[in-house]
Coordinates of C-alpha atoms and ligand atoms in Angstrom, one line a residue:
X1026 CA -94.0 -87.4 -81.7
X1027 CA -95.6 -84.0 -82.0
X1028 CA -96.1 -82.5 -85.7
X1029 CA -93.1 -80.5 -86.1
X1030 CA -95.2 -77.8 -88.2
X1031 CA -97.9 -77.2 -85.5
X1032 CA -95.3 -76.7 -83.1
X1033 CA -93.5 -74.1 -85.2
X1034 CA -96.9 -72.4 -85.8
X1035 CA -97.5 -72.0 -82.1
X1036 CA -93.8 -70.5 -81.7
X1037 CA -94.5 -67.9 -84.2
X1038 CA -98.3 -67.1 -83.0
X1039 CA -97.1 -66.8 -79.3
X1040 CA -93.4 -64.7 -80.3
X1041 CA -94.4 -63.5 -83.6
X1042 CA -91.4 -64.6 -85.7
X1043 CA -90.5 -67.5 -87.8
X1044 CA -88.4 -70.1 -85.4
X1045 CA -85.6 -72.8 -86.3
X1046 CA -86.6 -76.1 -85.0
X1047 CA -84.3 -78.5 -83.5
X1048 CA -84.9 -82.1 -82.2
X1049 CA -82.8 -84.3 -79.4
X1050 CA -83.9 -88.0 -78.4
X1051 CA -83.9 -89.3 -75.5
X1052 CA -82.0 -92.8 -74.9
X1053 CA -82.1 -96.3 -73.3
X1054 CA -79.2 -98.0 -72.4
X1055 CA -78.8 -101.6 -73.0
X1056 CA -75.9 -102.2 -70.8
X1057 CA -72.9 -100.3 -68.9
X1058 CA -74.9 -98.4 -66.0
X1059 CA -72.8 -96.2 -63.5
X1060 CA -69.4 -97.4 -65.9
X1061 CA -69.5 -93.5 -67.6
X1062 CA -67.9 -91.8 -64.5
X1063 CA -65.5 -94.1 -64.1
X1064 CA -64.3 -93.6 -67.8
X1065 CA -65.6 -97.1 -68.6
X1066 CA -68.1 -98.6 -71.5
X1067 CA -71.6 -97.7 -72.1
X1068 CA -73.8 -99.2 -74.7
X1069 CA -77.1 -96.9 -75.5
X1070 CA -79.5 -96.2 -78.1
X1071 CA -81.0 -93.0 -79.0
X1072 CA -84.9 -93.5 -79.0
X1073 CA -88.0 -92.0 -80.8
X1074 CA -89.0 -90.1 -77.7
X1075 CA -87.5 -86.6 -78.1
X1076 CA -87.5 -82.9 -76.9
X1077 CA -88.3 -80.2 -80.1
X1078 CA -86.7 -76.7 -79.5
X1079 CA -87.9 -73.4 -81.4
X1080 CA -85.9 -70.5 -81.4
X1081 CA -86.2 -66.9 -83.0
X1082 CA -84.2 -63.8 -82.0
X1083 CA -85.7 -60.6 -80.2
X1084 CA -84.8 -57.4 -80.0
X1085 CA -85.2 -56.6 -76.3
X1086 CA -82.6 -58.0 -74.6
X1087 CA -84.7 -60.6 -73.2
X1088 CA -84.5 -64.5 -73.0
X1089 CA -88.1 -65.8 -73.1
X1090 CA -88.4 -69.3 -72.3
X1091 CA -91.6 -71.2 -73.1
X1092 CA -92.6 -75.1 -72.1
X1093 CA -95.4 -76.2 -73.8
X1094 CA -95.5 -79.1 -71.6
X1095 CA -95.6 -76.9 -68.2
X1096 CA -97.6 -74.4 -70.5
X1097 CA -95.6 -72.0 -68.9
X1098 CA -93.5 -68.4 -70.1
X1099 CA -90.7 -67.3 -68.3
X1100 CA -88.5 -64.1 -69.5
X1101 CA -84.6 -63.2 -67.9
X1102 CA -82.5 -60.9 -69.0
X1103 CA -79.8 -62.3 -71.5
X1104 CA -77.0 -60.0 -70.0
X1105 CA -77.9 -61.4 -66.3
X1106 CA -77.3 -65.2 -67.5
X1107 CA -73.8 -65.5 -66.5
X1108 CA -74.5 -64.9 -62.7
X1109 CA -77.6 -66.8 -62.6
X1110 CA -77.9 -69.7 -60.3
X1111 CA -80.4 -72.8 -60.4
X1112 CA -83.5 -72.8 -58.8
X1113 CA -84.8 -76.2 -59.6
X1114 CA -87.3 -75.3 -61.8
X1115 CA -87.6 -76.6 -65.4
X1116 CA -86.0 -73.5 -66.9
X1117 CA -82.7 -74.7 -65.1
X1118 CA -81.4 -76.9 -67.8
X1119 CA -82.0 -74.3 -70.9
X1120 CA -80.7 -71.5 -68.6
X1121 CA -77.4 -74.4 -67.5
X1122 CA -76.9 -74.5 -71.4
X1123 CA -76.9 -71.0 -72.0
X1124 CA -74.7 -70.2 -69.0
X1125 CA -72.0 -72.7 -70.1
X1126 CA -72.1 -71.3 -73.5
X1127 CA -71.5 -67.6 -71.8
X1128 CA -68.6 -69.0 -70.1
X1129 CA -67.2 -70.3 -73.3
X1130 CA -67.0 -66.6 -74.6
X1131 CA -70.3 -66.3 -76.4
X1132 CA -72.1 -63.2 -76.2
X1133 CA -75.3 -64.2 -75.4
X1134 CA -78.2 -62.6 -77.7
X1135 CA -81.9 -62.4 -76.8
X1136 CA -84.3 -64.8 -77.8
X1137 CA -87.3 -66.6 -77.7
X1138 CA -87.3 -70.5 -77.2
X1139 CA -90.3 -72.8 -77.1
X1140 CA -89.5 -76.4 -75.8
X1141 CA -91.4 -79.5 -76.3
X1142 CA -90.9 -83.2 -75.2
X1143 CA -92.3 -86.4 -74.8
X1144 CA -89.3 -88.3 -73.0
X1145 CA -91.2 -89.3 -70.1
X1146 CA -90.2 -87.4 -66.8
X1147 CA -88.1 -89.2 -64.0
X1148 CA -88.0 -92.7 -66.0
X1149 CA -84.3 -92.9 -66.4
X1150 CA -84.8 -92.4 -70.3
X1151 CA -82.6 -88.6 -70.2
X1152 CA -85.4 -86.6 -70.6
X1153 CA -82.7 -83.9 -69.3
X1154 CA -80.1 -84.6 -71.8
X1155 CA -82.6 -84.5 -74.7
X1156 CA -83.5 -81.0 -73.4
X1157 CA -79.9 -79.8 -73.2
X1158 CA -79.2 -81.0 -76.4
X1159 CA -82.3 -79.3 -78.2
X1160 CA -81.6 -76.4 -76.5
X1161 CA -77.7 -75.9 -77.3
X1162 CA -78.5 -76.7 -81.2
X1163 CA -80.9 -73.9 -81.2
X1164 CA -79.1 -71.5 -79.0
X1165 CA -75.8 -72.1 -81.1
X1166 CA -78.0 -71.4 -84.5
X1167 CA -78.6 -68.1 -83.2
X1168 CA -74.7 -67.4 -82.3
X1169 CA -73.9 -68.7 -85.9
X1170 CA -71.6 -71.2 -83.9
X1171 CA -70.9 -74.9 -84.1
X1172 CA -69.3 -77.4 -82.0
X1173 CA -68.2 -80.8 -82.9
X1174 CA -70.8 -83.3 -81.6
X1175 CA -68.6 -84.4 -78.7
X1176 CA -67.6 -81.3 -77.5
X1177 CA -71.2 -80.2 -77.9
X1178 CA -72.2 -83.2 -75.5
X1179 CA -69.7 -82.2 -73.2
X1180 CA -71.3 -78.5 -72.6
X1181 CA -74.5 -80.0 -72.0
X1182 CA -72.8 -82.2 -69.4
X1183 CA -71.1 -79.0 -67.6
X1184 CA -74.7 -77.4 -67.9
X1185 CA -76.0 -80.4 -65.9
X1186 CA -73.0 -80.6 -63.4
X1187 CA -71.9 -77.1 -62.7
X1188 CA -75.4 -75.5 -63.2
X1189 CA -78.2 -77.8 -62.3
X1190 CA -76.0 -79.2 -59.8
X1191 CA -76.4 -83.1 -61.0
X1192 CA -73.1 -85.4 -60.9
X1193 CA -74.0 -87.5 -64.2
X1194 CA -71.3 -88.6 -66.8
X1195 CA -71.5 -88.3 -70.4
X1196 CA -73.2 -91.2 -71.6
X1197 CA -76.9 -89.2 -71.9
X1198 CA -75.7 -86.2 -73.6
X1199 CA -73.5 -87.9 -75.7
X1200 CA -75.9 -90.4 -77.5
X1201 CA -78.5 -87.7 -77.3
X1202 CA -76.2 -85.8 -79.8
X1203 CA -74.5 -88.6 -81.5
X1204 CA -77.2 -91.4 -81.9
X1205 CA -77.9 -93.4 -85.1
X1206 CA -81.3 -95.0 -86.5
X1207 CA -81.6 -98.7 -85.9
X1208 CA -78.2 -98.6 -84.0
X1209 CA -76.8 -99.0 -80.3
X1210 CA -73.7 -97.3 -79.7
X1211 CA -70.2 -99.0 -77.7
X1212 CA -68.7 -95.5 -76.1
X1213 CA -65.7 -95.6 -74.5
X1214 CA -66.0 -92.9 -71.7
X1215 CA -62.5 -92.2 -71.7
X1216 CA -61.6 -91.2 -75.0
X1217 CA -65.4 -90.5 -76.3
X1218 CA -64.3 -93.0 -79.6
X1219 CA -67.6 -95.6 -80.2
X1220 CA -68.4 -98.1 -82.4
X1221 CA -71.9 -98.4 -83.8
X1222 CA -73.8 -102.0 -83.6
X1223 CA -76.5 -102.6 -85.5
X1224 CA -79.8 -103.5 -83.9
X1225 CA -81.2 -106.7 -86.1
X1226 CA -84.5 -105.5 -87.8
X1227 CA -86.2 -108.5 -85.7
X1228 CA -85.3 -107.3 -82.2
X1229 CA -87.6 -104.9 -80.5
X1230 CA -86.8 -102.7 -77.4
X1231 CA -89.3 -103.0 -75.3
X1232 CA -88.9 -100.1 -72.4
X1233 CA -91.3 -100.8 -69.3
X1234 CA -91.8 -98.0 -67.1
X1235 CA -92.1 -99.3 -63.2
X1236 CA -93.7 -95.7 -62.5
X1237 CA -91.2 -95.3 -59.8
X1238 CA -90.0 -92.1 -60.4
X1239 CA -86.0 -91.8 -60.8
X1240 CA -83.8 -88.7 -60.2
X1241 CA -80.0 -88.0 -61.0
X1242 CA -79.8 -85.1 -58.9
X1243 CA -79.0 -85.7 -55.2
X1244 CA -79.9 -88.7 -53.0
X1245 CA -78.5 -92.4 -54.2
X1246 CA -77.3 -91.4 -57.7
X1247 CA -74.5 -89.5 -55.8
X1248 CA -73.9 -91.6 -52.9
X1249 CA -73.4 -94.3 -55.5
X1250 CA -70.7 -92.0 -57.2
X1251 CA -69.1 -90.9 -54.2
X1252 CA -68.8 -94.8 -53.0
X1253 CA -67.2 -95.5 -56.6
X1254 CA -64.7 -92.8 -56.2
X1255 CA -63.9 -93.8 -52.9
X1256 CA -63.1 -97.7 -53.8
X1257 CA -60.7 -96.0 -56.7
X1258 CA -59.1 -94.1 -54.1
X1259 CA -57.9 -96.9 -52.4
X1260 CA -56.8 -98.9 -55.2
X1261 CA -55.0 -95.8 -56.4
X1262 CA -52.9 -95.6 -53.2
X1263 CA -51.4 -98.9 -54.2
X1264 CA -51.3 -98.6 -57.7
X1265 CA -50.7 -94.8 -58.8
X1266 CA -51.9 -96.0 -62.2
X1267 CA -55.5 -96.3 -61.5
X1268 CA -57.0 -93.0 -62.1
X1269 CA -60.6 -94.4 -62.4
X1270 CA -62.0 -97.8 -61.7
X1271 CA -61.9 -98.4 -65.5
X1272 CA -58.2 -98.9 -64.7
X1273 CA -58.9 -101.4 -62.0
X1274 CA -59.2 -105.5 -62.1
X1275 CA -61.2 -107.9 -59.8
X1276 CA -58.0 -108.9 -58.6
X1277 CA -57.3 -105.4 -56.9
X1278 CA -60.6 -106.0 -55.5
X1279 CA -59.5 -109.1 -53.7
X1280 CA -56.1 -107.4 -52.8
X1281 CA -57.1 -104.5 -51.3
X1282 CA -61.3 -104.9 -51.0
X1283 CA -60.5 -105.0 -47.3
X1284 CA -59.2 -101.4 -47.1
X1285 CA -62.8 -100.3 -48.3
X1286 CA -66.1 -99.8 -46.8
X1287 CA -68.5 -103.2 -47.3
X1288 CA -70.4 -100.7 -49.9
X1289 CA -67.6 -99.4 -51.9
X1290 CA -66.5 -102.9 -52.4
X1291 CA -69.7 -104.1 -53.9
X1292 CA -70.3 -100.9 -56.1
X1293 CA -66.7 -101.1 -57.5
X1294 CA -67.3 -104.8 -58.1
X1295 CA -70.4 -104.0 -59.9
X1296 CA -68.8 -101.1 -62.2
X1297 CA -65.4 -103.4 -62.6
X1298 CA -67.4 -106.4 -64.1
X1299 CA -69.8 -104.2 -66.0
X1300 CA -67.1 -102.7 -68.0
X1301 CA -66.3 -106.3 -68.8
X1302 CA -70.2 -107.1 -69.6
X1303 CA -70.6 -104.2 -71.7
X1304 CA -67.5 -105.1 -74.1
X1305 CA -68.6 -108.7 -74.2
X1306 CA -72.4 -107.6 -74.6
X1307 CA -71.0 -105.4 -78.1
X1308 CA -69.3 -108.4 -79.3
X1309 CA -72.0 -110.9 -78.6
X1310 CA -74.5 -108.3 -80.6
X1311 CA -72.1 -107.9 -83.5
X1312 CA -72.2 -111.6 -83.9
X1313 CA -75.8 -112.2 -83.4
X1314 CA -75.3 -114.2 -80.4
X1315 CA -78.6 -113.7 -78.7
X1316 CA -78.3 -116.6 -76.3
X1317 CA -75.1 -114.4 -75.4
X1318 CA -76.8 -111.1 -75.1
X1319 CA -79.6 -112.5 -73.1
X1320 CA -77.4 -113.8 -70.5
X1321 CA -75.3 -110.8 -70.0
X1322 CA -78.4 -108.6 -69.6
X1323 CA -79.5 -111.0 -66.8
X1324 CA -75.6 -110.7 -65.2
X1325 CA -76.1 -106.7 -65.4
X1326 CA -79.2 -106.7 -63.8
X1327 CA -78.4 -108.9 -60.8
X1328 CA -75.0 -106.9 -60.3
X1329 CA -76.8 -103.8 -60.7
X1330 CA -79.6 -104.9 -58.1
X1331 CA -77.1 -106.5 -55.7
X1332 CA -73.6 -105.3 -55.8
X1333 CA -74.9 -101.8 -56.8
X1334 CA -78.1 -102.0 -54.7
X1335 CA -79.6 -99.5 -57.5
X1336 CA -82.9 -101.4 -58.3
X1337 CA -86.2 -101.3 -56.1
X1338 CA -88.6 -103.9 -55.9
X1339 CA -90.7 -102.9 -58.6
X1340 CA -88.1 -102.9 -61.4
X1341 CA -86.6 -106.6 -59.7
X1342 CA -90.2 -107.7 -60.4
X1343 CA -90.6 -106.3 -63.8
X1344 CA -87.4 -108.3 -65.0
X1345 CA -88.7 -111.1 -63.0
X1346 CA -92.1 -111.0 -65.1
X1347 CA -90.2 -110.8 -68.2
X1348 CA -88.4 -114.3 -67.7
X1349 CA -91.1 -116.3 -68.8
X1350 CA -92.6 -114.5 -71.6
X1351 CA -92.3 -115.8 -75.3
X1352 CA -90.0 -113.9 -77.1
X1353 CA -87.7 -112.4 -74.5
X1354 CA -84.1 -112.3 -75.2
X1355 CA -82.7 -110.3 -72.1
X1356 CA -84.5 -107.7 -69.3
X1357 CA -82.7 -105.4 -67.3
X1358 CA -83.3 -102.2 -65.4
X1359 CA -82.0 -99.2 -67.5
X1360 CA -80.7 -95.6 -66.5
X1361 CA -79.4 -94.3 -63.3
X1362 CA -81.6 -96.5 -61.3
X1363 CA -83.7 -96.4 -58.2
X1364 CA -86.6 -96.6 -60.4
X1365 CA -87.5 -95.9 -64.0
X1366 CA -87.5 -98.1 -66.5
X1367 CA -86.3 -101.7 -67.5
X1368 CA -85.0 -102.6 -70.9
X1369 CA -86.2 -105.5 -72.8
X1370 CA -84.6 -107.0 -75.8
X1371 CA -87.7 -109.1 -77.7
X1372 CA -88.3 -110.9 -81.0
X1373 CA -89.9 -108.2 -83.1
X1374 CA -93.0 -110.8 -83.9
X1375 CA -93.6 -111.4 -80.0
X1376 CA -93.2 -107.5 -79.4
X1377 CA -97.1 -106.7 -79.0
X1378 CA -98.2 -109.5 -77.2
X1379 CA -94.8 -109.6 -74.9
X1380 CA -95.8 -106.0 -73.8
X1381 CA -99.4 -106.4 -72.9
X1382 CA -98.7 -109.6 -70.9
X1383 CA -95.9 -107.8 -68.9
X1384 CA -98.0 -104.9 -68.3
X1385 CA -101.2 -107.3 -67.3
X1386 CA -98.9 -109.1 -64.8
X1387 CA -97.1 -106.0 -63.3
X1388 CA -100.4 -104.6 -63.0
X1389 CA -102.0 -107.5 -61.2
X1390 CA -98.7 -107.7 -58.7
X1391 CA -98.6 -103.9 -57.9
X1392 CA -102.1 -102.6 -58.9
X1393 CA -100.2 -99.6 -60.9
X1394 CA -100.9 -100.1 -65.0
X1395 CA -97.2 -99.4 -66.4
X1396 CA -96.4 -97.6 -69.4
X1397 CA -94.7 -99.8 -72.0
X1398 CA -93.1 -98.5 -75.0
X1399 CA -91.9 -100.4 -78.6
X1400 CA -89.4 -98.2 -79.3
X1401 CA -86.9 -97.6 -82.1
X1402 CA -83.2 -96.5 -82.2
X1403 CA -82.9 -93.3 -83.7
X1404 CA -80.9 -90.4 -85.1
X1405 CA -79.0 -88.2 -82.9
X1406 CA -80.0 -84.5 -82.5
X1407 CA -80.5 -82.4 -85.8
X1408 CA -82.0 -79.1 -87.3
X1409 CA -85.8 -79.9 -88.7
X1410 CA -85.9 -77.1 -91.3
Ligands
GAF1118 C1 -77.5 -91.4 -65.3 C2 -76.9 -90.3 -65.4 F1 -76.9 -89.4 -66.3 C3 -75.7 -91.3 -66.6 O1 -74.4 -90.4 -66.8 C4 -75.2 -92.6 -66.1 O2 -74.2 -92.4 -65.4 C5 -76.4 -93.4 -65.9 O3 -77.4 -92.7 -64.8 C6 -76.3 -94.4 -65.3 O4 -75.6 -95.1 -66.1 O5 -78.3 -91.5 -66.6

């Protein structure tokens, strides 16, 4: 992670004022994919890749946004934010958060915001959520306002849905805002209740980047969500109590699956069984039943790849190549799909050799050197003052 005192110093140098500094982490999802917007279960952990946000007030009516990653500074009129639209630029994320806060009735003040992040972009580790949540905490500090964390996560999700234009669920913003060091979180996306499960110290989170870019905005993610919702509408036409696939069963699919498109039937089968797997996974992790943890991850990957068709050749290979390596407990593609990273739960004592071996096997097969990170579950967003 970036040196916070250097980040703070650079902000002061650029904007001439001492900033308040905030951090928000990315996440890795252990299991429960494309279940959040179906009001189901997910089991993510915040990780030690994060976004930093430094903020200080200004007196010229402007919002100055500076990205250290892009080396770019942009200025906007604070009073114009409520009428602004997304422009497919990195500033959409912080502006989206500001726009949602304006819609909540906050008078948006002038401020300078510096941003820096090390969550790998487009890799399914929620760089967007980290950016939104860090921005939200920073802007709320100049507004002298606070929100309970679940509400803060909802505001950031709305920034992404309503301003950026991506139809994501609540998982990423929620875990970024509420993560807990050394724990994974079983989150019920219906009522946002959650339970923290310790990740045993002898288990490492090894994240392997296929280097195939993933995106939630537009494209396949949106198509999958529509297919899931179409399946739900068929079941709801027979059982009006079913509002989301969370309420549906495999039995429903057996009865009314023939009224759905072949795609919707498969997507729904993934979501319904993934919800069951996620709850079972949490119990297995809590009991220390690592055979069951690994079995459920393997089943989840097969379902994600074959029923949900959200994997790719590279991710399937990354999971396959991990299978025979010493120390592996379980492996699957994590995040929104169509590229990005696999999550490998690995015995801590084997993690380094596992990472090296997986990297060279993958490079041998695809001619691409993958980034492989041994991560730790970290705390959620917070002030660093
Ligand atoms: C992306 C989305 F942003 C999440 O809301 C979730 O749907 C995930 O893909 C798939 O589980 O990260």
